[in-house]
Coordinates of N, CA and C and ligand atoms in Angstrom, one line a residue:
M207 N -32.0 -70.6 99.5 CA -31.9 -72.0 98.9 C -31.1 -72.9 99.8
A208 N -31.6 -74.1 99.9 CA -30.9 -75.1 100.8 C -29.4 -75.3 100.3
E209 N -28.5 -75.4 101.2 CA -27.1 -75.7 100.8 C -27.0 -77.1 100.3
K210 N -26.2 -77.2 99.2 CA -26.0 -78.5 98.5 C -25.1 -79.4 99.4
R211 N -25.5 -80.6 99.6 CA -24.6 -81.5 100.4 C -23.4 -82.0 99.6
R212 N -22.3 -82.0 100.3 CA -21.1 -82.6 99.7 C -21.3 -84.1 99.5
K213 N -20.6 -84.6 98.5 CA -20.8 -86.0 98.2 C -19.5 -86.8 98.6
L214 N -19.8 -88.0 99.2 CA -18.7 -88.9 99.5 C -19.0 -90.3 99.0
V215 N -18.1 -90.8 98.2 CA -18.3 -92.1 97.7 C -17.9 -93.2 98.8
I216 N -18.7 -94.2 99.0 CA -18.3 -95.3 99.8 C -17.9 -96.4 98.9
A217 N -16.6 -96.7 98.8 CA -16.1 -97.6 97.8 C -16.2 -99.1 98.3
T218 N -17.4 -99.6 98.3 CA -17.5 -101.0 98.7 C -18.6 -101.7 97.9
G219 N -18.5 -103.0 97.7 CA -19.5 -103.8 97.1 C -20.2 -104.7 98.2
N220 N -19.9 -104.4 99.4 CA -20.4 -105.2 100.5 C -21.6 -104.5 101.2
T221 N -22.8 -105.0 101.0 CA -24.0 -104.3 101.4 C -24.1 -104.2 102.9
G222 N -23.5 -105.1 103.6 CA -23.4 -105.1 105.1 C -22.6 -103.9 105.6
K223 N -21.5 -103.7 105.0 CA -20.6 -102.5 105.3 C -21.4 -101.2 105.0
L224 N -22.0 -101.2 103.8 CA -22.6 -100.0 103.3 C -23.7 -99.6 104.3
R225 N -24.5 -100.5 104.7 CA -25.6 -100.2 105.6 C -25.0 -99.6 106.9
E226 N -23.9 -100.1 107.4 CA -23.3 -99.5 108.6 C -22.8 -98.1 108.3
Y227 N -22.2 -97.9 107.1 CA -21.7 -96.5 106.8 C -22.9 -95.5 106.8
R228 N -24.0 -96.0 106.2 CA -25.1 -95.1 106.1 C -25.6 -94.7 107.5
E229 N -25.5 -95.6 108.4 CA -25.9 -95.3 109.8 C -24.8 -94.5 110.5
L230 N -23.6 -94.9 110.4 CA -22.5 -94.3 111.2 C -22.2 -92.8 110.7
L231 N -22.5 -92.6 109.4 CA -22.2 -91.2 108.9 C -23.5 -90.4 108.7
A232 N -24.6 -90.9 109.3 CA -25.9 -90.2 109.1 C -25.9 -88.8 109.5
S233 N -25.1 -88.5 110.6 CA -25.1 -87.1 111.1 C -24.0 -86.2 110.5
A234 N -23.3 -86.8 109.5 CA -22.2 -86.0 108.9 C -22.6 -85.0 107.9
G235 N -23.9 -85.1 107.5 CA -24.4 -84.1 106.5 C -23.9 -84.3 105.1
L236 N -23.5 -85.5 104.7 CA -23.0 -85.8 103.4 C -23.9 -86.6 102.6
E237 N -23.8 -86.5 101.3 CA -24.6 -87.4 100.4 C -23.7 -88.6 100.1
L238 N -24.1 -89.7 100.6 CA -23.2 -90.9 100.4 C -23.6 -91.7 99.2
I239 N -22.6 -92.0 98.4 CA -22.8 -92.7 97.1 C -22.1 -94.0 97.1
A240 N -22.8 -95.1 96.9 CA -22.1 -96.4 96.9 C -21.5 -96.7 95.6
F241 N -20.3 -97.2 95.6 CA -19.6 -97.5 94.3 C -18.7 -98.7 94.6
D242 N -18.9 -99.8 93.8 CA -18.1 -101.0 94.0 C -17.0 -100.9 92.9
T243 N -15.7 -100.8 93.4 CA -14.6 -100.7 92.4 C -14.3 -102.0 91.8
E244 N -14.7 -103.1 92.5 CA -14.4 -104.5 92.1 C -12.9 -104.7 91.7
I245 N -12.1 -104.0 92.5 CA -10.6 -104.2 92.2 C -10.1 -105.5 92.9
D246 N -9.0 -106.0 92.3 CA -8.4 -107.1 93.0 C -7.7 -106.6 94.2
E247 N -7.9 -107.2 95.4 CA -7.2 -106.7 96.6 C -5.8 -107.3 96.7
V248 N -4.9 -106.7 96.0 CA -3.6 -107.2 95.8 C -2.6 -106.8 96.9
G249 N -3.1 -105.9 97.8 CA -2.2 -105.4 98.9 C -1.9 -106.4 99.9
E250 N -0.8 -106.2 100.7 CA -0.5 -107.1 101.7 C -0.9 -106.7 103.1
T251 N -1.5 -105.5 103.2 CA -2.0 -105.0 104.4 C -3.4 -104.4 104.2
Y252 N -4.1 -104.2 105.4 CA -5.4 -103.6 105.3 C -5.2 -102.2 104.7
T253 N -4.1 -101.5 105.2 CA -3.9 -100.1 104.7 C -3.8 -100.0 103.2
E254 N -3.0 -100.9 102.6 CA -2.8 -100.9 101.2 C -4.1 -101.2 100.4
N255 N -4.9 -102.1 100.9 CA -6.1 -102.5 100.3 C -7.2 -101.4 100.4
A256 N -7.2 -100.8 101.6 CA -8.1 -99.6 101.8 C -7.8 -98.5 100.9
R257 N -6.5 -98.2 100.7 CA -6.0 -97.2 99.8 C -6.4 -97.5 98.4
L258 N -6.2 -98.7 98.0 CA -6.5 -99.1 96.6 C -8.0 -98.9 96.3
K259 N -8.9 -99.3 97.2 CA -10.3 -99.1 97.0 C -10.7 -97.6 96.9
A260 N -10.1 -96.8 97.9 CA -10.5 -95.4 97.9 C -9.9 -94.6 96.7
E261 N -8.7 -94.9 96.4 CA -8.0 -94.1 95.3 C -8.6 -94.5 94.0
T262 N -9.0 -95.8 93.8 CA -9.6 -96.2 92.5 C -10.9 -95.5 92.4
A263 N -11.7 -95.4 93.5 CA -13.0 -94.7 93.4 C -12.8 -93.3 93.1
V264 N -11.8 -92.6 93.6 CA -11.6 -91.2 93.3 C -11.2 -91.0 91.8
E265 N -10.3 -91.9 91.3 CA -9.9 -91.8 89.9 C -11.1 -91.9 89.0
R266 N -12.1 -92.8 89.4 CA -13.2 -93.1 88.5 C -14.4 -92.1 88.6
S267 N -14.5 -91.5 89.8 CA -15.6 -90.6 90.1 C -15.3 -89.2 90.1
G268 N -14.0 -88.9 90.4 CA -13.6 -87.5 90.6 C -14.1 -86.9 92.0
L269 N -14.7 -87.8 92.8 CA -15.2 -87.3 94.1 C -14.4 -87.9 95.2
P270 N -14.4 -87.3 96.4 CA -13.7 -87.9 97.6 C -14.3 -89.3 97.9
A271 N -13.5 -90.2 98.4 CA -14.0 -91.6 98.6 C -13.4 -92.2 99.8
L272 N -14.2 -93.1 100.4 CA -13.8 -93.8 101.6 C -13.7 -95.3 101.2
G273 N -12.5 -95.9 101.5 CA -12.3 -97.3 101.3 C -12.2 -98.0 102.6
D274 N -12.7 -99.2 102.7 CA -12.7 -99.9 104.0 C -12.1 -101.3 103.7
D275 N -11.0 -101.6 104.4 CA -10.5 -103.0 104.4 C -10.5 -103.5 105.8
S276 N -11.1 -104.7 106.0 CA -11.3 -105.2 107.3 C -11.2 -106.7 107.4
G277 N -11.2 -107.2 108.6 CA -11.1 -108.7 108.7 C -11.1 -109.1 110.1
V278 N -11.1 -110.4 110.3 CA -11.1 -110.9 111.7 C -9.8 -111.7 111.8
E279 N -9.2 -111.5 113.0 CA -7.9 -112.2 113.3 C -8.1 -113.1 114.5
V280 N -7.8 -114.4 114.3 CA -8.0 -115.3 115.4 C -6.6 -115.7 116.0
E281 N -6.5 -115.5 117.3 CA -5.2 -115.7 118.0 C -4.7 -117.2 117.8
A282 N -5.6 -118.2 118.0 CA -5.2 -119.6 117.8 C -4.8 -119.9 116.4
L283 N -5.1 -119.1 115.5 CA -4.7 -119.3 114.1 C -3.6 -118.3 113.6
E284 N -2.9 -117.8 114.6 CA -1.8 -116.8 114.3 C -2.3 -115.6 113.5
G285 N -3.5 -115.1 113.8 CA -4.0 -113.9 113.1 C -4.8 -114.2 111.8
F286 N -4.9 -115.5 111.4 CA -5.7 -115.9 110.2 C -7.1 -115.7 110.6
P287 N -8.0 -115.4 109.6 CA -7.8 -115.1 108.2 C -7.3 -113.7 107.9
G288 N -7.5 -112.7 108.8 CA -7.0 -111.4 108.6 C -7.4 -110.8 107.3
I289 N -6.4 -110.3 106.5 CA -6.8 -109.6 105.2 C -7.4 -110.6 104.2
R290 N -7.4 -111.9 104.5 CA -8.0 -112.9 103.6 C -9.4 -113.3 104.1
S291 N -10.0 -112.5 105.0 CA -11.3 -112.8 105.6 C -12.4 -113.0 104.6
A292 N -12.3 -112.3 103.5 CA -13.4 -112.3 102.4 C -13.2 -113.5 101.5
R293 N -12.0 -114.2 101.6 CA -11.6 -115.1 100.6 C -11.5 -116.6 101.1
L294 N -12.1 -116.8 102.2 CA -12.0 -118.2 102.8 C -13.0 -119.2 102.1
G295 N -13.8 -118.7 101.3 CA -14.8 -119.6 100.6 C -15.7 -118.8 99.7
P296 N -16.5 -119.4 98.8 CA -17.3 -118.7 97.9 C -18.5 -118.0 98.5
T297 N -19.0 -118.5 99.6 CA -20.1 -117.8 100.2 C -19.8 -117.5 101.7
Q298 N -20.4 -116.6 102.3 CA -20.1 -116.3 103.7 C -20.4 -117.5 104.6
E299 N -21.4 -118.2 104.3 CA -21.7 -119.4 105.1 C -20.5 -120.4 105.0
E300 N -20.0 -120.5 103.9 CA -18.8 -121.5 103.7 C -17.6 -120.9 104.4
R301 N -17.5 -119.5 104.4 CA -16.3 -118.9 105.0 C -16.4 -119.1 106.5
T302 N -17.5 -118.9 107.1 CA -17.7 -119.1 108.5 C -17.5 -120.5 108.9
A303 N -18.0 -121.4 108.1 CA -17.9 -122.9 108.4 C -16.4 -123.3 108.3
E304 N -15.7 -122.7 107.4 CA -14.3 -123.0 107.2 C -13.5 -122.5 108.4
L305 N -13.8 -121.3 108.9 CA -13.1 -120.8 110.1 C -13.3 -121.7 111.3
L306 N -14.6 -122.1 111.5 CA -14.9 -123.0 112.6 C -14.2 -124.3 112.5
K307 N -14.1 -124.8 111.2 CA -13.4 -126.1 111.0 C -12.0 -126.0 111.4
R308 N -11.3 -124.9 111.1 CA -9.9 -124.7 111.4 C -9.7 -124.6 112.9
L309 N -10.8 -124.2 113.6 CA -10.6 -124.0 115.1 C -11.0 -125.3 115.9
E310 N -11.6 -126.3 115.2 CA -12.0 -127.5 115.8 C -10.9 -128.1 116.6
G311 N -11.1 -128.5 117.9 CA -10.1 -129.2 118.6 C -9.1 -128.2 119.3
K312 N -9.2 -127.0 119.0 CA -8.3 -126.0 119.7 C -8.9 -125.6 121.0
P313 N -8.1 -125.4 122.0 CA -8.7 -125.0 123.3 C -9.4 -123.7 123.2
R314 N -10.6 -123.5 123.9 CA -11.2 -122.3 123.9 C -10.8 -121.5 125.2
P315 N -11.0 -120.2 125.3 CA -11.7 -119.3 124.4 C -10.9 -119.1 123.1
W316 N -11.6 -118.9 122.0 CA -10.9 -118.6 120.7 C -10.9 -117.1 120.6
N317 N -9.9 -116.5 121.2 CA -9.8 -115.0 121.2 C -9.6 -114.5 119.8
A318 N -10.2 -113.4 119.5 CA -10.1 -112.8 118.2 C -10.3 -111.3 118.2
R319 N -10.0 -110.7 117.1 CA -10.3 -109.3 117.0 C -10.7 -109.0 115.6
F320 N -11.6 -108.0 115.5 CA -12.0 -107.5 114.2 C -11.2 -106.2 114.0
V321 N -10.7 -106.0 112.8 CA -9.9 -104.8 112.5 C -10.6 -104.1 111.3
C322 N -10.6 -102.8 111.3 CA -11.1 -102.0 110.2 C -10.1 -100.8 109.9
V323 N -9.6 -100.8 108.7 CA -8.8 -99.6 108.3 C -9.6 -98.9 107.2
L324 N -9.7 -97.6 107.5 CA -10.4 -96.7 106.5 C -9.4 -95.8 105.8
A325 N -9.6 -95.7 104.5 CA -8.8 -94.7 103.8 C -9.7 -93.7 103.2
L326 N -9.3 -92.4 103.5 CA -10.1 -91.3 102.9 C -9.2 -90.7 101.9
A327 N -9.7 -90.8 100.6 CA -9.0 -90.2 99.5 C -9.7 -89.0 99.0
D328 N -9.0 -88.0 98.8 CA -9.6 -86.7 98.3 C -8.8 -86.2 97.2
P329 N -9.4 -85.9 96.0 CA -8.6 -85.5 94.9 C -7.6 -84.3 95.2
G330 N -6.4 -84.5 94.9 CA -5.4 -83.5 95.1 C -4.8 -83.4 96.5
H331 N -5.2 -84.4 97.3 CA -4.7 -84.4 98.7 C -4.1 -85.8 99.1
P332 N -3.2 -85.9 100.0 CA -2.7 -87.2 100.4 C -3.8 -88.0 101.1
T333 N -3.8 -89.3 100.8 CA -4.8 -90.1 101.4 C -4.6 -90.3 102.9
Q334 N -5.6 -90.2 103.7 CA -5.5 -90.3 105.2 C -6.1 -91.7 105.7
F335 N -5.6 -92.2 106.8 CA -6.0 -93.5 107.3 C -6.5 -93.4 108.7
F336 N -7.5 -94.2 109.0 CA -8.1 -94.3 110.3 C -8.4 -95.7 110.7
E337 N -8.2 -96.1 111.9 CA -8.2 -97.5 112.2 C -9.1 -97.8 113.5
G338 N -9.7 -98.9 113.5 CA -10.5 -99.3 114.7 C -10.4 -100.8 114.9
E339 N -10.4 -101.3 116.2 CA -10.5 -102.7 116.4 C -11.5 -103.0 117.5
C340 N -11.9 -104.3 117.5 CA -12.9 -104.7 118.5 C -12.4 -106.1 118.9
R341 N -12.1 -106.3 120.2 CA -11.7 -107.6 120.7 C -12.9 -108.4 121.1
G342 N -12.8 -109.7 120.9 CA -13.9 -110.6 121.3 C -13.5 -112.1 121.2
E343 N -14.4 -112.9 120.9 CA -14.2 -114.3 120.9 C -15.0 -115.0 119.9
I344 N -14.4 -115.9 119.1 CA -15.2 -116.7 118.2 C -15.9 -117.9 118.9
V345 N -17.2 -118.1 118.7 CA -17.9 -119.2 119.3 C -18.3 -120.2 118.3
P346 N -18.4 -121.5 118.7 CA -18.7 -122.5 117.7 C -20.1 -122.5 117.2
E347 N -21.1 -122.0 117.9 CA -22.5 -122.0 117.4 C -22.8 -120.7 116.8
W348 N -23.6 -120.7 115.8 CA -24.0 -119.5 115.1 C -25.2 -118.8 115.8
R349 N -25.0 -117.6 116.2 CA -26.1 -116.9 117.0 C -26.5 -115.6 116.4
G350 N -27.8 -115.6 116.0 CA -28.4 -114.3 115.6 C -28.4 -114.2 114.1
E351 N -29.2 -113.3 113.6 CA -29.4 -113.2 112.1 C -29.0 -111.8 111.7
A352 N -28.6 -110.9 112.6 CA -28.3 -109.5 112.3 C -26.9 -109.4 111.7
G353 N -26.6 -108.3 111.2 CA -25.2 -108.0 110.7 C -24.9 -108.7 109.4
F354 N -23.6 -109.0 109.3 CA -23.1 -109.7 108.1 C -21.8 -110.4 108.4
G355 N -21.2 -111.1 107.4 CA -19.9 -111.7 107.6 C -19.9 -112.6 108.8
Y356 N -18.9 -112.5 109.6 CA -18.7 -113.4 110.7 C -19.4 -113.0 112.0
D357 N -20.3 -112.0 111.9 CA -21.0 -111.5 113.0 C -21.7 -112.6 113.9
P358 N -22.4 -113.6 113.3 CA -23.0 -114.6 114.2 C -22.1 -115.4 115.1
V359 N -20.8 -115.5 114.7 CA -19.9 -116.3 115.6 C -18.9 -115.4 116.3
F360 N -19.1 -114.1 116.4 CA -18.2 -113.2 117.1 C -18.9 -112.7 118.4
L361 N -18.5 -113.2 119.5 CA -19.0 -112.8 120.8 C -18.3 -111.6 121.4
V362 N -19.1 -110.6 121.8 CA -18.5 -109.4 122.4 C -18.5 -109.5 123.9
P363 N -17.3 -109.4 124.5 CA -17.1 -109.6 125.9 C -18.0 -108.7 126.7
G364 N -18.6 -109.2 127.8 CA -19.4 -108.3 128.7 C -20.8 -108.1 128.2
T365 N -21.2 -108.5 127.0 CA -22.5 -108.3 126.5 C -23.3 -109.6 126.5
G366 N -22.6 -110.8 126.4 CA -23.3 -112.0 126.3 C -23.9 -112.2 124.9
K367 N -23.6 -111.3 124.0 CA -24.2 -111.4 122.7 C -23.1 -111.5 121.6
T368 N -23.5 -112.1 120.5 CA -22.7 -112.0 119.3 C -23.1 -110.7 118.5
F369 N -22.3 -110.3 117.6 CA -22.7 -109.2 116.7 C -24.0 -109.5 116.0
G370 N -24.1 -110.9 115.7 CA -25.3 -111.3 115.0 C -26.6 -111.1 115.8
E371 N -26.5 -110.9 117.1 CA -27.6 -110.7 118.0 C -27.8 -109.3 118.3
M372 N -27.1 -108.4 117.7 CA -27.2 -106.9 118.0 C -27.8 -106.2 116.8
R373 N -28.6 -105.2 117.1 CA -29.1 -104.3 116.1 C -27.9 -103.3 115.8
L374 N -28.0 -102.6 114.7 CA -27.0 -101.7 114.3 C -26.6 -100.7 115.4
E375 N -27.6 -100.2 116.1 CA -27.3 -99.2 117.1 C -26.5 -99.8 118.3
E376 N -26.7 -101.1 118.5 CA -25.9 -101.7 119.6 C -24.5 -102.1 119.1
K377 N -24.4 -102.6 117.8 CA -23.1 -103.0 117.3 C -22.2 -101.8 117.2
R378 N -22.7 -100.6 117.0 CA -21.9 -99.5 116.8 C -21.2 -99.0 118.1
L379 N -21.7 -99.5 119.3 CA -21.1 -99.2 120.5 C -19.7 -99.9 120.7
Y380 N -19.6 -101.0 120.0 CA -18.3 -101.8 120.1 C -17.5 -102.0 118.9
S381 N -18.1 -101.8 117.7 CA -17.5 -102.3 116.5 C -16.2 -101.6 116.1
H382 N -15.4 -102.4 115.4 CA -14.1 -101.9 114.8 C -14.4 -100.7 113.8
R383 N -15.5 -100.9 113.0 CA -15.9 -99.9 112.0 C -16.3 -98.7 112.7
A384 N -17.1 -98.8 113.7 CA -17.6 -97.6 114.4 C -16.4 -96.8 115.0
R385 N -15.5 -97.5 115.5 CA -14.3 -96.9 116.1 C -13.5 -96.2 115.1
A386 N -13.3 -96.8 113.9 CA -12.5 -96.1 112.8 C -13.3 -94.9 112.3
V387 N -14.6 -95.0 112.3 CA -15.4 -93.8 111.8 C -15.3 -92.7 112.9
R388 N -15.3 -93.1 114.1 CA -15.2 -92.1 115.2 C -13.9 -91.3 115.0
A389 N -12.8 -92.0 114.7 CA -11.5 -91.4 114.5 C -11.5 -90.5 113.3
L390 N -12.2 -90.9 112.3 CA -12.4 -90.1 111.1 C -13.1 -88.8 111.4
L391 N -14.3 -88.9 112.1 CA -15.1 -87.8 112.4 C -14.3 -86.8 113.3
E392 N -13.6 -87.4 114.3 CA -12.8 -86.5 115.3 C -11.7 -85.8 114.6
S393 N -11.2 -86.3 113.5 CA -10.1 -85.7 112.8 C -10.5 -84.4 112.1
G394 N -11.8 -84.3 111.9 CA -12.3 -83.1 111.1 C -12.0 -83.2 109.6
A395 N -11.5 -84.3 109.1 CA -11.1 -84.4 107.7 C -12.3 -84.3 106.8
L396 N -13.5 -84.7 107.2 CA -14.7 -84.7 106.4 C -15.2 -83.2 106.2
G397 N -14.8 -82.3 107.1 CA -15.2 -80.9 106.9 C -14.2 -80.2 106.0
R398 N -13.1 -80.8 105.6 CA -12.2 -80.2 104.7 C -12.1 -80.8 103.4
L399 N -13.1 -81.5 102.9 CA -13.1 -82.2 101.6 C -13.0 -81.1 100.5
S400 N -12.3 -81.4 99.4 CA -12.0 -80.4 98.4 C -13.1 -80.2 97.4
V401 N -14.0 -81.3 97.2 CA -15.0 -81.2 96.2 C -16.3 -80.9 96.8
Ligands
ITT1835 P1 -15.3 -104.5 99.7 O1 -13.9 -104.9 99.5 O2 -16.1 -104.3 98.5 O3 -15.5 -103.4 100.7 P2 -15.4 -107.1 101.1 O4 -16.4 -107.9 101.7 O5 -14.5 -107.8 100.0 O6 -16.1 -105.8 100.4 P3 -13.0 -106.9 102.7 O7 -12.1 -107.3 101.6 O8 -12.6 -105.7 103.6 O9 -14.5 -106.5 102.2 O10 -13.3 -108.2 103.6 C1 -13.7 -108.0 104.9 C2 -14.4 -109.3 105.3 O11 -14.2 -109.4 106.7 C3 -15.9 -109.3 105.0 O12 -16.2 -109.9 103.8 C4 -16.4 -110.0 106.2 O13 -16.4 -111.4 105.9 C5 -15.4 -109.7 107.3 N1 -15.9 -108.6 108.1 C6 -15.4 -107.3 108.1 N2 -16.1 -106.5 108.9 C7 -17.0 -107.3 109.5 C8 -18.0 -107.1 110.4 O14 -18.3 -105.9 110.9 N3 -18.8 -108.1 110.8 C9 -18.6 -109.3 110.2 N4 -17.7 -109.6 109.4 C10 -16.9 -108.6 109.0

């Protein structure tokens, strides 16, 4: 009989993130289950918010869960929007436009970094954290239709492309999320899940 795959909840309501996790964890041999906790992100750090998402999903599902809190930090805006990246406006288009508006008139390059903190919560075990970053530059023109969020205005140094111009397989070579997932996979934690 085929061995039953272990289940891992991906605690997100963001379809762009979910698509990336399905790709990044494809080789991990797990059954991935999407679950949007819809919690208020009341934490003051990526770590606190990632923990909230993952632990809430564990409480409600009884299964191990991964929470992702991420954002873009722009040097000329002293790290803004950071953990508030999802709250700059009602739609992503308005959020990106708002970010560009705040940068208007500031000298370029608009250096920035994407940050991703992953929390792995497992019933009966302390929650573990993994982090990844990707340095780049915000550009004023929107380029490409791929990805999600601020991808069309985030230029990756040395590639001449924004994340909006990269397919998933290319974005994963550079992305903050891919780096956090690599740290998670290298830790061996997914092989020790309790359920
Ligand atoms: P969940 O909390 O349900 O996971 P969310 O979109 O609210 O979904 P966050 O609170 O972590 O997630 O907000 C992160 C925001 O940062 C996200 O909405 C994007 O606008 C942006 N972001 C994060 N990773 C990104 C990426 O790889 N590419 C583009 N934008 C990204």
